[in-house]
Amino acid sequence: MAELTPSQRTWKAFKRNKIAVAGLVFILLSILIAILGYLIMPDPTPQANNMIIQLSIKKPGAEFTMLRIHKSEPVDTVNLFTKMLYGQPAFFKDVPITAYHLVKDSVYADEYVGDEDKPITTSFNLFEVVTGGKAVYSGKQVSITKPNGTTVNFVVSNALYKRFGDEFLANHIIKKKYWFGTDLYGRDLLSRLILGARVSLAVGIVSVIISMLLGIVVGSLAGYFGGWVDASLSWVMNILWALPALLLVIAISFALGKGLWQIFIAVGMSMWVEVGRLVRGQVLSLKQTEFIEAARSMGFNNARIIRRHILPNIIGPILVLASSNFASAILLEAGLSFLGFGAQPPMPTWGSMIKEHYGYIIMNSPFLAILPGLAIMFMVYAFNLVTVGLRDAFDIKSQSTRI
């Protein structure tokens, strides 16, 4: 029987930890949902920002009848890849209604304005609702100028009313269910939670990459060369280590400005010190071993020794810390968004969703803040489970990273 490679042994040990595997599956599913994003969201408009003020703060599972009015301005249809990344601008304006009926070229709808208020009856032109154009009557003809500028003439007849009426009933009256309810502005909460997952995972991935690159480079140089190089770099790491992570991120955000990419950099710059201290300690313990001395005696340069002989032997602790830092990055991003330093509205983030709605916890709508809070909790918990699983798989004893 062929001997297992170190990576195969590690994966086999990791799979024995069922809870850690469940955490990994949850993370992978979350990543898949975040990547698909707008393709699976109930509200695929950019930033899931389709506001229907009449439906403000509706309970999970609320269902409404919608009158879909074709927009009068032209809207381009984007391709599948663009829609997945940025969403598709809405072709229709949705109006919640309680009842409707057709009379020739008129649509009479009772607009929903609240559970305790009487509906308002409003009339719409059937041709304008269906086409989004402007209908102009001249005798027994009607000219419809569509959003793209083209004009179509029709002879007014019962057959024309039936043709547009059938299209209206087929495409412009829909039932819409809000599985997680709506927020303060009548936006679909499920869609914004999915998009918030994309932001949190993106911040985690980019910030961990930044922190890993900086930490590995600085820690390797400090641990391998020692002397004044180690003293200087350790002094910098100790200064940054003494600063609270959230305050450091806020300071970097002030310097860079508000925005999503600034958060990537700020969170990554705040976490590299942990990686640097870990790598420095591991390199110090390895650089005097026999196989490293053998590599020096063979004339290998320092860069090759660090890259090919030291770093592969400390990859276990680095991966464990990377998983832990991913959870920390999600918490930091949520904290920054709650304080107003994260991604700016209307981009949804879990932290900003809690900020907007935490006051409703005592106002009979706690789900508005609890749902994004649960999303943060489950995501961080999943990464913590994976961290423990990796630690056990690499046979790393539980110890502080403050070497």
Coordinates of C-alpha atoms in Angstrom, one line a residue:
M1 CA 0.0 0.0 0.0
A2 CA 1.4 3.4 -1.1
E3 CA 2.4 5.7 1.8
L4 CA 0.2 8.8 2.1
T5 CA 1.7 12.2 1.4
P6 CA 1.7 14.8 4.3
S7 CA -1.2 16.6 2.7
Q8 CA -3.2 13.4 2.3
R9 CA -2.6 12.5 5.9
T10 CA -3.7 16.0 7.0
W11 CA -6.9 15.8 4.9
K12 CA -7.6 12.3 6.3
A13 CA -7.2 13.5 9.8
F14 CA -9.4 16.6 9.1
K15 CA -12.2 14.4 7.7
R16 CA -12.4 12.5 10.9
N17 CA -13.6 15.7 12.6
K18 CA -17.2 15.7 11.5
I19 CA -18.0 19.0 13.1
A20 CA -15.1 20.7 11.3
V21 CA -16.2 19.1 8.0
A22 CA -19.7 20.5 8.6
G23 CA -18.2 24.0 9.1
L24 CA -16.2 23.6 5.9
V25 CA -19.4 22.6 4.0
F26 CA -21.3 25.6 5.4
I27 CA -18.4 27.9 4.3
L28 CA -18.3 26.4 0.8
L29 CA -22.1 26.7 0.4
S30 CA -21.9 30.3 1.6
I31 CA -19.2 31.0 -0.9
L32 CA -21.2 29.5 -3.7
I33 CA -24.3 31.5 -2.8
A34 CA -22.2 34.7 -2.6
I35 CA -20.7 34.0 -6.0
L36 CA -24.0 33.4 -7.7
G37 CA -25.4 36.4 -5.9
Y38 CA -27.8 38.2 -8.1
L39 CA -28.7 35.1 -10.1
I40 CA -30.5 33.5 -7.1
M41 CA -31.6 36.6 -5.2
P42 CA -35.4 37.4 -5.1
D43 CA -34.4 41.1 -5.9
P44 CA -31.7 41.1 -8.6
T45 CA -31.5 44.9 -8.9
P46 CA -28.1 46.5 -8.2
Q47 CA -27.3 46.4 -4.5
A48 CA -30.8 44.7 -3.9
N49 CA -32.0 48.3 -3.5
N50 CA -35.6 48.0 -4.9
M51 CA -37.5 50.1 -2.4
I52 CA -41.3 49.8 -1.9
I53 CA -41.9 52.1 1.0
Q54 CA -45.5 50.8 1.4
L55 CA -44.0 47.5 2.4
S56 CA -41.7 48.8 5.1
I57 CA -41.0 46.3 7.9
K58 CA -43.1 43.4 6.9
K59 CA -42.8 40.1 8.8
P60 CA -41.0 37.1 7.3
G61 CA -43.3 35.2 4.9
A62 CA -45.4 38.2 4.0
E63 CA -46.9 37.9 0.5
F64 CA -48.4 40.6 -1.7
T65 CA -50.0 41.0 -5.1
M66 CA -47.9 43.3 -7.3
L67 CA -48.9 45.4 -10.3
R68 CA -45.9 45.6 -12.5
I69 CA -45.7 48.8 -14.5
H70 CA -43.2 48.8 -17.4
K71 CA -40.7 51.6 -16.8
S72 CA -40.9 54.5 -19.3
E73 CA -37.1 54.8 -19.6
P74 CA -35.1 52.3 -21.6
V75 CA -33.4 49.6 -19.6
D76 CA -30.6 47.5 -21.1
T77 CA -30.6 43.7 -20.6
V78 CA -27.2 42.7 -19.3
N79 CA -25.4 39.4 -20.0
L80 CA -25.3 36.6 -17.5
F81 CA -21.8 37.3 -16.1
T82 CA -22.6 41.0 -15.7
K83 CA -25.8 40.2 -13.9
M84 CA -24.0 37.8 -11.6
L85 CA -21.5 40.5 -10.6
Y86 CA -23.6 43.7 -10.6
G87 CA -27.3 42.8 -11.0
Q88 CA -29.9 43.7 -13.5
P89 CA -31.7 47.1 -13.4
A90 CA -35.4 46.6 -13.0
F91 CA -37.6 46.7 -16.1
F92 CA -40.7 47.3 -14.0
K93 CA -42.0 49.4 -11.1
D94 CA -43.8 47.2 -8.6
V95 CA -46.9 48.6 -7.0
P96 CA -48.5 46.6 -4.2
I97 CA -52.3 46.2 -4.7
T98 CA -55.2 44.5 -3.0
A99 CA -57.6 44.4 -6.0
Y100 CA -57.8 45.4 -9.6
H101 CA -60.0 45.2 -12.7
L102 CA -59.9 46.1 -16.3
V103 CA -62.2 48.4 -18.2
K104 CA -61.2 48.7 -21.9
D105 CA -57.9 50.6 -21.9
S106 CA -57.9 51.4 -18.2
V107 CA -56.5 49.5 -15.2
Y108 CA -58.2 50.3 -11.9
A109 CA -56.1 49.1 -9.0
D110 CA -56.5 49.5 -5.2
E111 CA -53.0 50.4 -4.0
Y112 CA -51.9 49.0 -0.7
V113 CA -50.8 51.7 1.7
G114 CA -50.7 49.9 5.0
D115 CA -52.5 47.2 7.0
E116 CA -54.6 49.8 8.9
D117 CA -55.2 52.2 6.0
K118 CA -57.9 52.1 3.3
P119 CA -56.5 51.3 -0.1
I120 CA -56.3 54.1 -2.7
T121 CA -58.0 53.4 -6.0
T122 CA -55.8 54.5 -8.9
S123 CA -56.3 54.2 -12.7
F124 CA -53.5 53.4 -15.2
N125 CA -53.5 53.3 -18.9
L126 CA -53.4 49.7 -20.0
F127 CA -51.1 50.4 -23.0
E128 CA -48.7 52.4 -20.9
V129 CA -48.5 49.7 -18.2
V130 CA -47.7 47.0 -20.7
T131 CA -45.3 48.8 -23.0
G132 CA -43.9 51.6 -20.8
G133 CA -44.5 54.0 -23.6
K134 CA -46.7 57.1 -24.0
A135 CA -50.2 56.5 -25.5
V136 CA -51.7 59.3 -27.7
Y137 CA -55.2 58.9 -29.0
S138 CA -56.3 60.2 -32.4
G139 CA -59.8 59.3 -33.4
K140 CA -60.0 55.5 -33.5
Q141 CA -56.3 55.1 -33.5
V142 CA -53.8 55.1 -30.6
S143 CA -50.1 55.8 -31.1
I144 CA -47.7 54.3 -28.5
T145 CA -44.2 55.7 -28.3
K146 CA -42.0 53.0 -26.6
P147 CA -39.1 53.7 -24.3
N148 CA -36.6 53.0 -27.1
G149 CA -38.2 55.8 -29.2
T150 CA -40.1 53.7 -31.7
T151 CA -43.8 54.5 -32.3
V152 CA -46.4 51.9 -33.1
N153 CA -50.0 52.7 -34.3
F154 CA -53.0 50.6 -33.5
V155 CA -56.7 50.7 -34.4
V156 CA -58.7 50.9 -31.2
S157 CA -60.9 47.8 -30.9
N158 CA -62.2 45.2 -28.5
A159 CA -59.6 42.8 -30.0
L160 CA -56.8 45.3 -29.1
Y161 CA -58.1 45.6 -25.6
K162 CA -58.2 41.8 -25.3
R163 CA -54.7 41.4 -26.7
F164 CA -53.2 43.8 -24.2
G165 CA -55.4 42.6 -21.4
D166 CA -54.2 39.1 -21.8
E167 CA -50.6 40.2 -21.8
F168 CA -51.3 42.3 -18.7
L169 CA -52.8 39.4 -16.8
A170 CA -50.0 37.1 -17.8
N171 CA -47.0 39.3 -17.1
H172 CA -48.0 42.3 -15.0
I173 CA -49.9 40.8 -12.0
I174 CA -47.6 38.7 -9.8
K175 CA -47.5 37.3 -6.3
K176 CA -44.4 38.2 -4.4
K177 CA -43.3 36.6 -1.2
Y178 CA -40.8 38.0 1.2
W179 CA -39.3 35.0 2.9
F180 CA -37.2 37.0 5.4
G181 CA -39.5 40.0 5.4
T182 CA -38.6 43.6 4.4
D183 CA -36.4 46.2 5.9
L184 CA -37.1 49.8 6.9
Y185 CA -37.2 50.9 3.3
G186 CA -39.3 48.0 2.0
R187 CA -36.4 46.1 0.5
D188 CA -36.2 42.3 0.4
L189 CA -34.2 41.3 3.4
L190 CA -33.2 37.9 2.1
S191 CA -31.6 39.5 -1.0
R192 CA -29.6 41.9 1.1
L193 CA -28.4 39.2 3.4
I194 CA -27.1 37.2 0.4
L195 CA -25.3 40.3 -0.9
G196 CA -24.0 41.0 2.6
A197 CA -22.4 37.5 2.6
R198 CA -20.6 38.5 -0.6
V199 CA -19.1 41.6 1.1
S200 CA -18.1 39.8 4.3
L201 CA -16.5 36.9 2.4
A202 CA -14.7 39.2 0.0
V203 CA -13.3 41.3 2.9
G204 CA -12.2 38.1 4.6
I205 CA -10.4 36.6 1.6
V206 CA -8.6 39.8 0.5
S207 CA -7.7 40.9 4.0
V208 CA -6.3 37.4 4.9
I209 CA -4.3 37.4 1.7
I210 CA -2.8 40.8 2.5
S211 CA -2.1 39.8 6.1
M212 CA -0.5 36.5 5.0
L213 CA 1.8 38.2 2.5
L214 CA 3.0 40.9 4.8
G215 CA 3.2 38.6 7.9
I216 CA 5.1 35.9 6.1
V217 CA 7.6 38.3 4.5
V218 CA 8.3 40.3 7.7
G219 CA 8.3 37.3 10.0
S220 CA 10.6 35.3 7.8
L221 CA 13.1 38.2 7.5
A222 CA 13.0 38.8 11.3
G223 CA 13.4 35.2 12.3
Y224 CA 15.9 34.1 9.7
F225 CA 18.4 37.0 9.8
G226 CA 18.1 38.0 13.4
G227 CA 20.4 40.8 14.8
W228 CA 19.3 44.4 14.0
V229 CA 16.9 43.2 11.3
D230 CA 15.0 41.1 13.9
A231 CA 15.2 43.9 16.5
S232 CA 13.9 46.6 14.1
L233 CA 11.0 44.5 12.7
S234 CA 10.1 43.1 16.1
W235 CA 9.9 46.7 17.5
V236 CA 7.4 47.6 14.7
M237 CA 5.4 44.5 15.4
N238 CA 5.3 45.1 19.1
I239 CA 4.1 48.7 18.6
L240 CA 1.3 47.6 16.3
W241 CA 0.5 44.6 18.5
A242 CA -0.2 46.9 21.5
L243 CA -2.9 48.8 19.5
P244 CA -6.5 47.5 19.7
A245 CA -7.4 45.9 16.3
L246 CA -10.6 47.9 15.8
L247 CA -8.9 51.2 16.7
L248 CA -6.1 50.5 14.3
V249 CA -8.6 49.6 11.5
I250 CA -10.5 52.8 12.2
A251 CA -7.3 54.9 12.0
I252 CA -6.3 53.3 8.7
S253 CA -9.8 53.9 7.4
F254 CA -9.6 57.5 8.3
A255 CA -6.4 57.8 6.3
L256 CA -7.7 55.9 3.3
G257 CA -11.3 57.1 3.3
K258 CA -14.6 55.3 3.4
G259 CA -15.3 52.5 0.9
L260 CA -15.0 48.8 0.3
W261 CA -11.5 48.5 -1.0
Q262 CA -10.3 50.7 1.8
I263 CA -11.8 48.2 4.2
F264 CA -9.9 45.4 2.4
I265 CA -6.6 47.2 3.1
A266 CA -7.4 48.4 6.6
V267 CA -8.5 45.0 7.9
G268 CA -5.5 43.3 6.2
M269 CA -3.0 45.8 7.6
S270 CA -4.4 45.3 11.1
M271 CA -4.0 41.5 11.2
W272 CA -0.5 40.9 9.7
V273 CA 1.3 41.3 13.0
E274 CA -0.2 38.1 14.3
V275 CA 1.1 36.3 11.3
G276 CA 4.5 38.0 11.5
R277 CA 5.0 37.0 15.1
L278 CA 3.9 33.4 14.4
V279 CA 6.2 33.0 11.4
R280 CA 9.1 34.7 13.2
G281 CA 8.9 32.2 16.1
Q282 CA 8.6 29.2 13.8
V283 CA 11.5 30.3 11.6
L284 CA 13.7 30.8 14.8
S285 CA 13.0 27.3 15.8
L286 CA 13.8 25.8 12.4
K287 CA 16.8 27.8 11.1
Q288 CA 19.3 26.0 13.3
T289 CA 18.1 22.5 12.4
E290 CA 20.3 20.0 10.5
F291 CA 18.5 20.1 7.2
I292 CA 18.7 23.9 7.1
E293 CA 22.4 23.7 7.8
A294 CA 22.8 21.1 5.1
A295 CA 21.0 23.5 2.7
R296 CA 23.4 26.3 3.6
S297 CA 26.4 24.0 3.1
M298 CA 25.2 23.1 -0.4
G299 CA 25.4 26.8 -1.3
F300 CA 21.6 27.6 -1.5
N301 CA 20.9 31.3 -1.1
N302 CA 18.8 32.6 1.7
A303 CA 15.7 33.2 -0.4
R304 CA 15.7 29.6 -1.6
I305 CA 16.2 28.3 1.9
I306 CA 13.3 30.3 3.3
R307 CA 11.0 29.6 0.3
R308 CA 11.7 26.0 -0.3
H309 CA 12.8 24.6 3.0
I310 CA 11.5 26.6 5.9
L311 CA 8.0 27.9 4.8
P312 CA 6.7 24.5 3.6
N313 CA 7.5 23.1 7.1
I314 CA 5.5 25.7 8.9
I315 CA 2.5 25.8 6.6
G316 CA 0.3 24.1 9.2
P317 CA 0.4 26.8 11.8
I318 CA 0.0 29.5 9.1
L319 CA -3.2 27.8 7.7
V320 CA -4.6 27.5 11.2
L321 CA -4.0 31.2 11.8
A322 CA -5.4 32.2 8.4
S323 CA -8.6 30.4 9.2
S324 CA -8.8 32.2 12.5
N325 CA -8.0 35.5 10.9
F326 CA -10.8 35.0 8.4
A327 CA -13.3 34.9 11.3
S328 CA -11.7 38.0 12.8
A329 CA -11.8 39.8 9.5
I330 CA -15.6 39.2 9.3
L331 CA -16.1 40.5 12.8
L332 CA -13.9 43.6 12.1
E333 CA -15.8 44.4 8.9
A334 CA -19.1 44.0 10.7
G335 CA -17.9 46.3 13.5
L336 CA -16.7 48.9 11.0
S337 CA -19.9 48.9 9.1
F338 CA -21.9 49.2 12.3
L339 CA -19.8 52.3 13.1
G340 CA -20.3 53.7 9.6
F341 CA -16.7 53.2 8.3
G342 CA -17.4 50.2 6.1
A343 CA -19.0 49.9 2.7
Q344 CA -21.3 52.8 2.2
P345 CA -25.1 52.7 1.5
P346 CA -26.9 51.4 -0.5
M347 CA -24.4 48.5 -0.5
P348 CA -25.7 46.0 2.1
T349 CA -23.4 44.6 4.8
W350 CA -24.4 42.6 7.8
G351 CA -23.0 45.2 10.1
S352 CA -24.8 48.1 8.5
M353 CA -28.0 46.1 8.5
I354 CA -27.7 45.7 12.3
K355 CA -26.9 49.4 12.6
E356 CA -30.0 50.5 10.6
H357 CA -32.4 48.2 12.5
Y358 CA -31.1 47.5 16.0
G359 CA -33.7 49.9 17.5
Y360 CA -36.5 47.7 16.2
I361 CA -35.5 44.9 18.6
I362 CA -37.8 46.4 21.2
M363 CA -40.4 47.5 18.6
N364 CA -41.9 44.1 17.7
S365 CA -39.6 43.6 14.7
P366 CA -36.5 42.0 16.2
F367 CA -35.9 39.9 13.0
L368 CA -34.5 43.0 11.3
A369 CA -31.4 42.9 13.5
I370 CA -31.4 39.3 14.6
L371 CA -31.1 37.8 11.1
P372 CA -27.9 39.6 10.1
G373 CA -26.6 39.0 13.6
L374 CA -27.2 35.2 13.2
A375 CA -25.5 35.4 9.7
I376 CA -22.4 36.8 11.3
M377 CA -22.5 34.3 14.2
F378 CA -22.9 31.2 12.0
M379 CA -20.2 32.3 9.6
V380 CA -17.7 33.1 12.3
Y381 CA -18.6 29.9 14.1
A382 CA -18.0 27.8 11.0
F383 CA -14.5 29.3 10.5
N384 CA -13.8 28.6 14.2
L385 CA -14.8 25.0 13.7
V386 CA -12.5 24.7 10.7
T387 CA -9.7 26.3 12.7
V388 CA -10.0 23.7 15.4
G389 CA -10.2 20.9 12.8
L390 CA -7.0 22.2 11.0
R391 CA -5.2 22.5 14.3
D392 CA -6.0 18.9 15.2
A393 CA -5.2 17.7 11.7
F394 CA -1.8 19.3 11.7
D395 CA -1.3 18.1 15.3
I396 CA -0.7 21.7 16.5
K397 CA -1.1 22.0 20.3
S398 CA -3.3 24.8 21.5
Q399 CA -1.1 27.7 22.3
S400 CA -1.0 31.5 22.1
T401 CA 0.3 33.0 18.9
R402 CA 2.0 35.7 20.9
I403 CA 5.5 34.2 20.7

